[in-house]
mmCIF file of C-alpha atoms in Angstrom:
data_model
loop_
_atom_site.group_PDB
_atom_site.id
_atom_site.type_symbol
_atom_site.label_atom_id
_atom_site.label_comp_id
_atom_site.label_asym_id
_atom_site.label_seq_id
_atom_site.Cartn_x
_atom_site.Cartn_y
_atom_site.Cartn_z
ATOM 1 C CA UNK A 1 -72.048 -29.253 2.608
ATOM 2 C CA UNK A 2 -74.607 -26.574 3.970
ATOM 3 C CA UNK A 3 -74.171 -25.843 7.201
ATOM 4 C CA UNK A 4 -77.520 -26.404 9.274
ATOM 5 C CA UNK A 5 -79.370 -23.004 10.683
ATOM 6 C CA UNK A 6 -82.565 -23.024 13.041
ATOM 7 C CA UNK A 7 -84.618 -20.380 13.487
ATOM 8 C CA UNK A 8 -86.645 -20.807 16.581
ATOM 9 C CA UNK A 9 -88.742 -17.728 16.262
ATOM 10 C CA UNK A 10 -92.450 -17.454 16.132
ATOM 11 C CA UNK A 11 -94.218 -17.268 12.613
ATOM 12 C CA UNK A 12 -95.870 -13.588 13.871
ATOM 13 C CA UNK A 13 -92.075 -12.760 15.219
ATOM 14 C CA UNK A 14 -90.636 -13.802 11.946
ATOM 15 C CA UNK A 15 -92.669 -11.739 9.573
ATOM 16 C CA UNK A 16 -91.656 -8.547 11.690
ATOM 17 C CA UNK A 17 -87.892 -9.327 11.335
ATOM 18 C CA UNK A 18 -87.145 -11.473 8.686
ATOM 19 C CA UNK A 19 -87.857 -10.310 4.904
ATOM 20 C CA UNK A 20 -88.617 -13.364 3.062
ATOM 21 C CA UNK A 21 -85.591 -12.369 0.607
ATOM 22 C CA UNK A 22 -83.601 -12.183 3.463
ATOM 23 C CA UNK A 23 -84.460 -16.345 3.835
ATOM 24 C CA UNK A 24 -83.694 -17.072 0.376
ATOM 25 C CA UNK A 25 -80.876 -15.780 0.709
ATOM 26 C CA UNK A 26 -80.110 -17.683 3.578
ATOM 27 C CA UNK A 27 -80.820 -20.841 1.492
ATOM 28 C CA UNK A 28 -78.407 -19.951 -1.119
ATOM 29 C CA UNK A 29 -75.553 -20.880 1.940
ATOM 30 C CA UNK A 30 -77.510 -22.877 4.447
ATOM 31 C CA UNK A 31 -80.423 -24.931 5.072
ATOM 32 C CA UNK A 32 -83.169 -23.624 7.006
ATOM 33 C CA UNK A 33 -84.793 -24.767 9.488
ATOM 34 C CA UNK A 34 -88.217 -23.329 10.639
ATOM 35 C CA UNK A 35 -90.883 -23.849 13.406
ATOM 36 C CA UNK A 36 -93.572 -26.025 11.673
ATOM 37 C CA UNK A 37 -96.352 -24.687 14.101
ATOM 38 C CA UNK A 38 -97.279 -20.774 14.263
ATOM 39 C CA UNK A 39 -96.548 -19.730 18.455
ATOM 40 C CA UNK A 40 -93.462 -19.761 20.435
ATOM 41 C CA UNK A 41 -90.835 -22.585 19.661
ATOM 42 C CA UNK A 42 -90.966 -24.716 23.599
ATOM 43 C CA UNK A 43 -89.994 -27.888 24.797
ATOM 44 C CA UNK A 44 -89.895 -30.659 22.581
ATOM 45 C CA UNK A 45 -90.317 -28.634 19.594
ATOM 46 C CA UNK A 46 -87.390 -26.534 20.187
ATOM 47 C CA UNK A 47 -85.253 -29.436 21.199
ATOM 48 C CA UNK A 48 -86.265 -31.430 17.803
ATOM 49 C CA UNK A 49 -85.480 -28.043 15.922
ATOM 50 C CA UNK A 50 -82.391 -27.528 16.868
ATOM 51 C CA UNK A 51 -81.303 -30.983 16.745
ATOM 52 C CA UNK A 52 -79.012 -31.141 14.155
ATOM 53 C CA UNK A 53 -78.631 -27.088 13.799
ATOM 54 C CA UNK A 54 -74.999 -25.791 13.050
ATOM 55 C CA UNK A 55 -75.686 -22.361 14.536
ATOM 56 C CA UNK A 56 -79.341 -20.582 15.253
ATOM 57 C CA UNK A 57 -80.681 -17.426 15.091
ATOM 58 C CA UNK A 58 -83.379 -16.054 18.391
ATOM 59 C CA UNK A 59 -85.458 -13.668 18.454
ATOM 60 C CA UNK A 60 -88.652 -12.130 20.619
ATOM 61 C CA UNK A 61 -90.011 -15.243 22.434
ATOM 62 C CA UNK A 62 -87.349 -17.203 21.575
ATOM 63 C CA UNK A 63 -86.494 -20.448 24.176
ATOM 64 C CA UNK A 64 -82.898 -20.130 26.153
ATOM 65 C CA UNK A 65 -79.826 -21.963 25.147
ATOM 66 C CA UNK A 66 -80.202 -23.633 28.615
ATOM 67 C CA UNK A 67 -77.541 -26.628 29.288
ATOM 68 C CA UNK A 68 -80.430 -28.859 28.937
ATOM 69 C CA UNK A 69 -81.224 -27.747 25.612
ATOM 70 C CA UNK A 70 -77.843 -27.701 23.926
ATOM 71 C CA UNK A 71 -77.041 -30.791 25.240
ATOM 72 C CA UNK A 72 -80.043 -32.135 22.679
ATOM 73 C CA UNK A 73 -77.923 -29.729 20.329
ATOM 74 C CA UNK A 74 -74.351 -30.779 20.066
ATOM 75 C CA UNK A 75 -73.118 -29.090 17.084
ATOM 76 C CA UNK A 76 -74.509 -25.753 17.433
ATOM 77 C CA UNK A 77 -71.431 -23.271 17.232
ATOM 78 C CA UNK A 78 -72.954 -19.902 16.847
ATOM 79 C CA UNK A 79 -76.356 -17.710 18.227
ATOM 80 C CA UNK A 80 -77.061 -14.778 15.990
ATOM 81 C CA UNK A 81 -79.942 -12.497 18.242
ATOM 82 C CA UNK A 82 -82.445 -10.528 15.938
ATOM 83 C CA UNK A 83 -83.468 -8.111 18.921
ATOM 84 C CA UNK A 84 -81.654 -6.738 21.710
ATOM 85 C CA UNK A 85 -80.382 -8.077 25.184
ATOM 86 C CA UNK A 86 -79.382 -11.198 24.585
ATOM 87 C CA UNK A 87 -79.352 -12.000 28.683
ATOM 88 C CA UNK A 88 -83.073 -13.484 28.399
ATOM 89 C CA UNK A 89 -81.244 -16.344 25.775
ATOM 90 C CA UNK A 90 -77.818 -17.310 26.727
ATOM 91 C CA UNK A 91 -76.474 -19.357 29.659
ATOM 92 C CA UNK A 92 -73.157 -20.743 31.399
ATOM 93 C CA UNK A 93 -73.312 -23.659 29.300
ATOM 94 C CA UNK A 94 -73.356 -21.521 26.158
ATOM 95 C CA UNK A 95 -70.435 -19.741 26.977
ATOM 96 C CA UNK A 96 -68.864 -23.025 28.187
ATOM 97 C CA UNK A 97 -69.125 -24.633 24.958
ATOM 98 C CA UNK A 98 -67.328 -21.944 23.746
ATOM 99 C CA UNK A 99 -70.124 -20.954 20.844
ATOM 100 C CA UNK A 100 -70.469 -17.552 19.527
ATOM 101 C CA UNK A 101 -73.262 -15.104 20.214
ATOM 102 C CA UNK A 102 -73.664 -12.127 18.429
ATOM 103 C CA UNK A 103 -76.615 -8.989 18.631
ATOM 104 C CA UNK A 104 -78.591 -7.177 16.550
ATOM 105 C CA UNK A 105 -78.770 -4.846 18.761
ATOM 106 C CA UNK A 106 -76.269 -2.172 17.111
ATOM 107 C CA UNK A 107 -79.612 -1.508 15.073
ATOM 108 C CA UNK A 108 -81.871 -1.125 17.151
ATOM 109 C CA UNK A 109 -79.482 1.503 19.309
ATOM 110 C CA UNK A 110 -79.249 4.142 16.086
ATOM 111 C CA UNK A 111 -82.920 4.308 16.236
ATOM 112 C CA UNK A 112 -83.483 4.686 20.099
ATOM 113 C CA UNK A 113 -80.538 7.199 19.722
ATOM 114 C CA UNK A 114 -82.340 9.051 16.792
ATOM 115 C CA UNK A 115 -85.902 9.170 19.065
ATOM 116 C CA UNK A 116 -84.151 10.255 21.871
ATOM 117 C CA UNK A 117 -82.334 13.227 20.182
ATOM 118 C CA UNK A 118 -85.718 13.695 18.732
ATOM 119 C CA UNK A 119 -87.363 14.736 21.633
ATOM 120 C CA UNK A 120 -85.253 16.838 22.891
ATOM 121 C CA UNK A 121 -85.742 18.902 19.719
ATOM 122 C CA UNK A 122 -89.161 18.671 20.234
ATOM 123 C CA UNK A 123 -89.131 18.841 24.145
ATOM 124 C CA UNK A 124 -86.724 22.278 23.902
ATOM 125 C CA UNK A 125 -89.218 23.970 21.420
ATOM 126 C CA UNK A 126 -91.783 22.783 23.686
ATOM 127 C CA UNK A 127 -94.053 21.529 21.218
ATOM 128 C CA UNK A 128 -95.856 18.918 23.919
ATOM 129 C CA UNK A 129 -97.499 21.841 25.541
ATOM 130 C CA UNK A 130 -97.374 24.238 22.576
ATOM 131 C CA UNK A 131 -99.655 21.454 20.119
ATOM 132 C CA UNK A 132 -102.784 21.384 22.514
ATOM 133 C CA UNK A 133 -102.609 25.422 23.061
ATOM 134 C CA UNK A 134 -102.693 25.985 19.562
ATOM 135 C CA UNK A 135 -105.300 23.155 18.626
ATOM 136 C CA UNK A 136 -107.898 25.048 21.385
ATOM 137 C CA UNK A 137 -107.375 28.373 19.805
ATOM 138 C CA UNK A 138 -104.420 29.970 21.868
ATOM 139 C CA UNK A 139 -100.886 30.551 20.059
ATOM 140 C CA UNK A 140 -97.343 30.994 22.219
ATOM 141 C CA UNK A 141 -96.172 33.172 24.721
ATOM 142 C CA UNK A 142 -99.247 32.875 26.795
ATOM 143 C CA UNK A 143 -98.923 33.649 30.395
ATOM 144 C CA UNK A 144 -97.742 30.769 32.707
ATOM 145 C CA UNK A 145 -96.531 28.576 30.069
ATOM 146 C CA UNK A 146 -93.216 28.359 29.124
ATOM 147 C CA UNK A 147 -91.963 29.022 25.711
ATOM 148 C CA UNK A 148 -89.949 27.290 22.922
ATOM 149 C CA UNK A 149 -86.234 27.173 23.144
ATOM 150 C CA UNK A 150 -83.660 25.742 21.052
ATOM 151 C CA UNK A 151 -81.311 21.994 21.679
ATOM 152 C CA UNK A 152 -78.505 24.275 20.004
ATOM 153 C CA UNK A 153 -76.628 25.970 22.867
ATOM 154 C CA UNK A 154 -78.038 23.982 25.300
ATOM 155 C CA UNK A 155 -76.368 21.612 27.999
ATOM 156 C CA UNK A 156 -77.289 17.830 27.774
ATOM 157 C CA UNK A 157 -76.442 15.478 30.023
ATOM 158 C CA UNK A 158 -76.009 11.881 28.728
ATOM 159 C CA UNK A 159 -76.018 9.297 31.684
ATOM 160 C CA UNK A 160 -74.861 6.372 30.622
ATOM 161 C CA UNK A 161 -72.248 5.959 27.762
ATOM 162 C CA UNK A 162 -73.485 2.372 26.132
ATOM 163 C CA UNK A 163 -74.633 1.365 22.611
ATOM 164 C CA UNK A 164 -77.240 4.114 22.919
ATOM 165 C CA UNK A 165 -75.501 6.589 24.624
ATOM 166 C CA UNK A 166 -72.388 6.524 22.118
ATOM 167 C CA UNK A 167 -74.910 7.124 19.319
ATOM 168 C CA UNK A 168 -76.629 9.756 20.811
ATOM 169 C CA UNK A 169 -73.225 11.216 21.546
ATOM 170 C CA UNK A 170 -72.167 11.362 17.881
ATOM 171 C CA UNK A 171 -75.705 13.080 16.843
ATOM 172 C CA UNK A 172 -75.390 15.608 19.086
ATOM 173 C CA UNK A 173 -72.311 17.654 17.303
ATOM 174 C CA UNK A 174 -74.514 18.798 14.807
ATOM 175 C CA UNK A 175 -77.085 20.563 16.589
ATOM 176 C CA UNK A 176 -74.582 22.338 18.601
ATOM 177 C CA UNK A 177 -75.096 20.983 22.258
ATOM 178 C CA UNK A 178 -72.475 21.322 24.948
ATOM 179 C CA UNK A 179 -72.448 17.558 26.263
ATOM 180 C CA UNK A 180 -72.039 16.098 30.062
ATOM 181 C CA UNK A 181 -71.501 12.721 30.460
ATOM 182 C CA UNK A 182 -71.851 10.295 33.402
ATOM 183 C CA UNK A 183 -70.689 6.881 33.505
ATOM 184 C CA UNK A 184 -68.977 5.038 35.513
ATOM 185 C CA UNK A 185 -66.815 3.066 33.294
ATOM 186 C CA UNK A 186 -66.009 6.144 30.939
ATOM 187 C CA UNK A 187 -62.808 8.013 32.467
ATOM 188 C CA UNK A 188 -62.227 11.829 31.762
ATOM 189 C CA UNK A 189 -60.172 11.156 28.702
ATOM 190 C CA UNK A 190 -62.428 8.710 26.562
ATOM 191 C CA UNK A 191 -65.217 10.935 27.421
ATOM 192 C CA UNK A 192 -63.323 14.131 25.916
ATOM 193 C CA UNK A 193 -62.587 11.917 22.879
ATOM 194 C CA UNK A 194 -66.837 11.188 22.918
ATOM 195 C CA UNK A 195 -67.212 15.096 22.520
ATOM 196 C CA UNK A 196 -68.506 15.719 26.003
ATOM 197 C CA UNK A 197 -67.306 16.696 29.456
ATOM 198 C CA UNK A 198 -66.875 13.765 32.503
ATOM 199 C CA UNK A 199 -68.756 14.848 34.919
ATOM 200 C CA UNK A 200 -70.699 12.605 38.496
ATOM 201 C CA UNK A 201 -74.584 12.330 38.056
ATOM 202 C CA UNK A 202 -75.176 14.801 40.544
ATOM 203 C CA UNK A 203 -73.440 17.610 38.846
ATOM 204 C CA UNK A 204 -74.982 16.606 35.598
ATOM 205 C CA UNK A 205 -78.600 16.787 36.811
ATOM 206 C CA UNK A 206 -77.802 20.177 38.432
ATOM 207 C CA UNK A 207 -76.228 21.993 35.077
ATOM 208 C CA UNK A 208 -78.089 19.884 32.135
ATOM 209 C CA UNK A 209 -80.925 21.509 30.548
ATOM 210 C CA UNK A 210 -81.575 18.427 28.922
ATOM 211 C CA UNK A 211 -81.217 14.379 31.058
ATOM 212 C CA UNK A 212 -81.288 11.406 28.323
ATOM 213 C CA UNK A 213 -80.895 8.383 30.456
ATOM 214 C CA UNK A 214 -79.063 5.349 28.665
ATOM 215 C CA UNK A 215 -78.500 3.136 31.361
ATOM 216 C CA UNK A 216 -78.961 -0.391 31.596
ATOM 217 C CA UNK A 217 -81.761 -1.855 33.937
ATOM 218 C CA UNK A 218 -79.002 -2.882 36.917
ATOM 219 C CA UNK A 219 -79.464 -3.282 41.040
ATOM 220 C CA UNK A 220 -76.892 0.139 41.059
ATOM 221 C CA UNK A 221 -78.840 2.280 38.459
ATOM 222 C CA UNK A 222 -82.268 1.529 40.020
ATOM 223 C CA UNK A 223 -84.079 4.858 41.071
ATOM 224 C CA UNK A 224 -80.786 6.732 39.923
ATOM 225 C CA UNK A 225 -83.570 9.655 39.409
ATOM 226 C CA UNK A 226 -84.364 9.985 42.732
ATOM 227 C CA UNK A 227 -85.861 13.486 44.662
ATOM 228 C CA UNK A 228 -82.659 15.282 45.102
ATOM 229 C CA UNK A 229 -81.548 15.308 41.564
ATOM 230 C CA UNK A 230 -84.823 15.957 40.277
ATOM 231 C CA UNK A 231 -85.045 18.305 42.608
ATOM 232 C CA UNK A 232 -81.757 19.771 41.248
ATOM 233 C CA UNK A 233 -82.666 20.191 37.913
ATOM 234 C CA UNK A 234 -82.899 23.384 36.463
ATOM 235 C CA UNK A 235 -86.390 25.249 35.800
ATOM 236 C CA UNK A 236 -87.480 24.573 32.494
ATOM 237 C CA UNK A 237 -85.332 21.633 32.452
ATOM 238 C CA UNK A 238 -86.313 18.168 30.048
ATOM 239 C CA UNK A 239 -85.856 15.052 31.221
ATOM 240 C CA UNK A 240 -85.893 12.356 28.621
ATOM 241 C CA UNK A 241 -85.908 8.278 29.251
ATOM 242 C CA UNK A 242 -85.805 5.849 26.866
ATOM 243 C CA UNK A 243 -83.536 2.970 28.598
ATOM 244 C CA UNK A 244 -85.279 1.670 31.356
ATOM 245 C CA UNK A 245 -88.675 2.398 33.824
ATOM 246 C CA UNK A 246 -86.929 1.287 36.606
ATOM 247 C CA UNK A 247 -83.858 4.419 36.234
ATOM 248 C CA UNK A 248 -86.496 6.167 37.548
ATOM 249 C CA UNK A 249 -88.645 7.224 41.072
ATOM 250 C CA UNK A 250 -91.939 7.752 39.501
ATOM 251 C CA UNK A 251 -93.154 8.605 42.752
ATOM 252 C CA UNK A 252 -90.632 11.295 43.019
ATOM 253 C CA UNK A 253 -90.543 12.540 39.713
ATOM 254 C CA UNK A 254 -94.366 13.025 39.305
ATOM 255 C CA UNK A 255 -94.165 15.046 42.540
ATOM 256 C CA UNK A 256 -91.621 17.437 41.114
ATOM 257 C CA UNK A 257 -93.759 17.409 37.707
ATOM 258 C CA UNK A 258 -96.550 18.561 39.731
ATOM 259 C CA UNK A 259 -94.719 21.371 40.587
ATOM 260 C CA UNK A 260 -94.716 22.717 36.943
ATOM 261 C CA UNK A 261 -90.844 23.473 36.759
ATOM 262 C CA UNK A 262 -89.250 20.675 34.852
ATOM 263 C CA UNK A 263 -91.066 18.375 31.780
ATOM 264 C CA UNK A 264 -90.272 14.705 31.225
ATOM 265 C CA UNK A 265 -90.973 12.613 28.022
ATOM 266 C CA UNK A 266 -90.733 9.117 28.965
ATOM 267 C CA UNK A 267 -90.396 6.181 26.663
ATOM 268 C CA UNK A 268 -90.381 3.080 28.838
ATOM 269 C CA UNK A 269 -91.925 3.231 32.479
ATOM 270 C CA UNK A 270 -91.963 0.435 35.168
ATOM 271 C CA UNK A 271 -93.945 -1.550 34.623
ATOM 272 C CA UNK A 272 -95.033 -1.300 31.097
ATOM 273 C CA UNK A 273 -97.678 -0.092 30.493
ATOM 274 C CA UNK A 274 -98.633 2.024 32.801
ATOM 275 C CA UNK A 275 -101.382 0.671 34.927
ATOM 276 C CA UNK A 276 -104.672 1.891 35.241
ATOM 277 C CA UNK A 277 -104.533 4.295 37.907
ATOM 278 C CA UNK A 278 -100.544 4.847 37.559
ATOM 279 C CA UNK A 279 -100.049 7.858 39.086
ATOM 280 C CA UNK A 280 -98.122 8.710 35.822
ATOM 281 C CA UNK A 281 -101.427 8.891 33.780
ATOM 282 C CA UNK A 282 -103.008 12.633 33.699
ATOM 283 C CA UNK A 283 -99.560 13.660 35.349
ATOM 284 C CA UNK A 284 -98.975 17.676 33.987
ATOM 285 C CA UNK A 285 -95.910 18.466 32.362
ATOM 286 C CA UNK A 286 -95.490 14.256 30.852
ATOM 287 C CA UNK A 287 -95.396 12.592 27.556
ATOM 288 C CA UNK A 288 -95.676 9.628 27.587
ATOM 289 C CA UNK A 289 -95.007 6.885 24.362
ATOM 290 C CA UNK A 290 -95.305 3.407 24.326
ATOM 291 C CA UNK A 291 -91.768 2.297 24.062
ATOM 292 C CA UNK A 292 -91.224 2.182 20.761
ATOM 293 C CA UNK A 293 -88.192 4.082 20.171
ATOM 294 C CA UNK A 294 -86.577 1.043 19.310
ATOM 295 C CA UNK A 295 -86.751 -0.888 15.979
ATOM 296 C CA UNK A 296 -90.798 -0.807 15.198
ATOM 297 C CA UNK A 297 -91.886 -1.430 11.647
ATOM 298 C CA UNK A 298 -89.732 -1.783 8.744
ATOM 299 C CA UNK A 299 -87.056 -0.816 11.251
ATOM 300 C CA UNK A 300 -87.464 -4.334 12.954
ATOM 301 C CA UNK A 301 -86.433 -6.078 9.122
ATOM 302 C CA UNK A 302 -82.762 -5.086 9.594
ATOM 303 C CA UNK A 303 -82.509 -6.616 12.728
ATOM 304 C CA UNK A 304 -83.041 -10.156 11.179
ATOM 305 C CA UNK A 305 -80.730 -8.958 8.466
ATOM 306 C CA UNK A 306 -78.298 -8.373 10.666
ATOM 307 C CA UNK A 307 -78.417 -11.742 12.586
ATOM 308 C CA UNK A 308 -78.756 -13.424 9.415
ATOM 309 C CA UNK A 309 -75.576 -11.718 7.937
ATOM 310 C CA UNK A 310 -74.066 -12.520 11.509
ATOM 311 C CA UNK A 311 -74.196 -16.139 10.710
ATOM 312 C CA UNK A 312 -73.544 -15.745 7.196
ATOM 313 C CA UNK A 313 -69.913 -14.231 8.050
ATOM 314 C CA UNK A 314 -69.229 -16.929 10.542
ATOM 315 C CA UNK A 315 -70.009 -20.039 8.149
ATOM 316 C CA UNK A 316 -67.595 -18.342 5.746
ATOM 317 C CA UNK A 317 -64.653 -17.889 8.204
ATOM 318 C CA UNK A 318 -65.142 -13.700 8.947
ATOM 319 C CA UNK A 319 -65.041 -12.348 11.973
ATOM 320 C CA UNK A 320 -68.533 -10.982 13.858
ATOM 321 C CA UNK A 321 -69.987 -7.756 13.280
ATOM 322 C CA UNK A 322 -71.624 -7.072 17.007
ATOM 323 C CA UNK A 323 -69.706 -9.787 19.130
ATOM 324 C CA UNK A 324 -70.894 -10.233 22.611
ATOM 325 C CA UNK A 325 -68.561 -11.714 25.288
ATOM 326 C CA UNK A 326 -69.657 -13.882 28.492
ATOM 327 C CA UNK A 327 -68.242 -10.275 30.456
ATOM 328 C CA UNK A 328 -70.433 -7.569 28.313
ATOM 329 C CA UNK A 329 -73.288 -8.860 30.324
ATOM 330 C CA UNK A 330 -72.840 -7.108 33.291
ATOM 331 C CA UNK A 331 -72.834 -4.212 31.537
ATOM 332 C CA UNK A 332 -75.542 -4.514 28.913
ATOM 333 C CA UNK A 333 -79.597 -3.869 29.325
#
């Protein structure tokens, strides 16, 4: 007998992360069960949907596993996440019911990993101030304006040695960077074996010429970027964020932007977007991007082919691909 999956995901949601191959396939080992209606799967709908589900796959906009709902779903054993954080969709009943929860979120780190080693590429040749020069009729090595440099040979300091940073770690060998890393669960030793050098965030904003911040959005790494480590960085210095807004001061950091000796390209800001009238917009020396290094596009189809291979293993007795235990929380975005 087929075991029973749900899929509590919006129809819009769906078509970004599920190929419909990817459901027939499904069907060829379980039944499916989708929302009938096209928004987010609430209340009664979600309850009557995962009813009689042997495991369920969430997504964007997906309803929590709260105690209330899984005790309307008794024989769900497994939740396979097509995004990220799964922290918006477990609960203490989840975990006390013993079921397993897996992530897609493996994915989605390569490519935030990949954007974030691509702007330092691009922020070291200095092509954000370079591109408007050039497109009003000036070339480089005009006066005042700093000129392009190379990631090879420089120093990059990774804060934060997660999903992302790990990834961005095993880029960085081939360009040539010397690496600093910060983290407070990372001793000397593991970080050697990483390929970079343990050092405290402090020292790592004073002698990085490039910052990536990988941190997860936590009470301790909130406004981690404050004045005095800005103010630390070298001239000519890059400072890259695509974890969290919240790692940073924005107040702070576009006062030290204004002062035309570091550059920042920023992903993700808090809150998102920017507002109108964020002092962030028309700020010199910023990029800005509207957080999608992440899984966007075609990108976004692996993720449900991840969760959906997730569940796939689990019905047929092999272990998880990206398990996630009640005590990764604390550490995870």
């Amino acid at each position: 007998m087929k075991p029973i999956v749900a899929i509590p995901i919006s129809e819009g949601t769906r078509a970004q992360v599920l190929d419909p191959a990817t459901i027939d396939s499904m069907r060829g080992w379980a039944d499916v069960v989708l929302p009938k209606g096209p928004g987010d799967v609430k209340g009664a709908e979600a309850e009557a949907l995962l009813a009689g589900a042997d495991g369920v796959m969430t997504g964007w906009g997906s309803p929590a596993l709260t105690a209330e709902l899984l005790a309307k779903a008794p024989r769900i054993r497994i939740l396979a996440h097509s995004a990220g954080t799964v922290k918006p969709f477990v609960s203490d009943a989840l975990w006390a019911r013993g079921i397993t929860v897996t992530t897609a979120s493996p994915v989605i780190a390569v490519a935030v990993a990949q954007f974030a080693v691509a702007m330092m590429i691009m922020g070291r040749k200095n092509v954000f101030e370079l591109s408007p020069q050039v497109a009003a009729g000036g070339w480089w090595g005009l006066k005042g304006h700093r000129g392009p440099d190379e990631l090879r040979g420089s120093t990059v300091g990774i804060v934060g040695a997660g999903a992302v940073g790990r990834e961005v770690l095993k880029l960085l060998p081939v360009f040539g960077a010397r690496v600093l890393l910060s983290d407070p669960f990372v001793d000397a030793a593991a970080a050697k074996a990483l390929g970079a050098e343990k050092v405290e965030l402090d020292e790592l904003f004073s002698r990085a010429d490039v910052v990536s911040l990988h941190a997860p959005p936590l009470p301790a790494t909130t406004h981690i970027v404050n004045a005095a480590r800005l103010a630390s960085m070298r001239d000519g210095a890059l400072l890259v964020n695509t974890a969290r807004g919240l790692l940073i001061d924005e107040a702070a950091l576009v006062a030290e932007l204004k002062r035309r000796r570091i550059w920042a390209i920023l992903d993700v800001t808090d809150p998102e977007p920017p507002q109108p009238g964020s002092i962030l917009l028309g700020c010199p020396n910023l990029t800005l991007t509207p957080h999608i290094a992440g899984s966007v596009g075609r990108g976004r189809l692996e993720l449900g082919a991840t969760a959906a291979e997730e569940l796939r293993r689990f019905f047929a007795g092999e272990p998880p691909l990206h398990p996630v235990r009640r005590e990764d929380l604390a550490k995870m975005a």
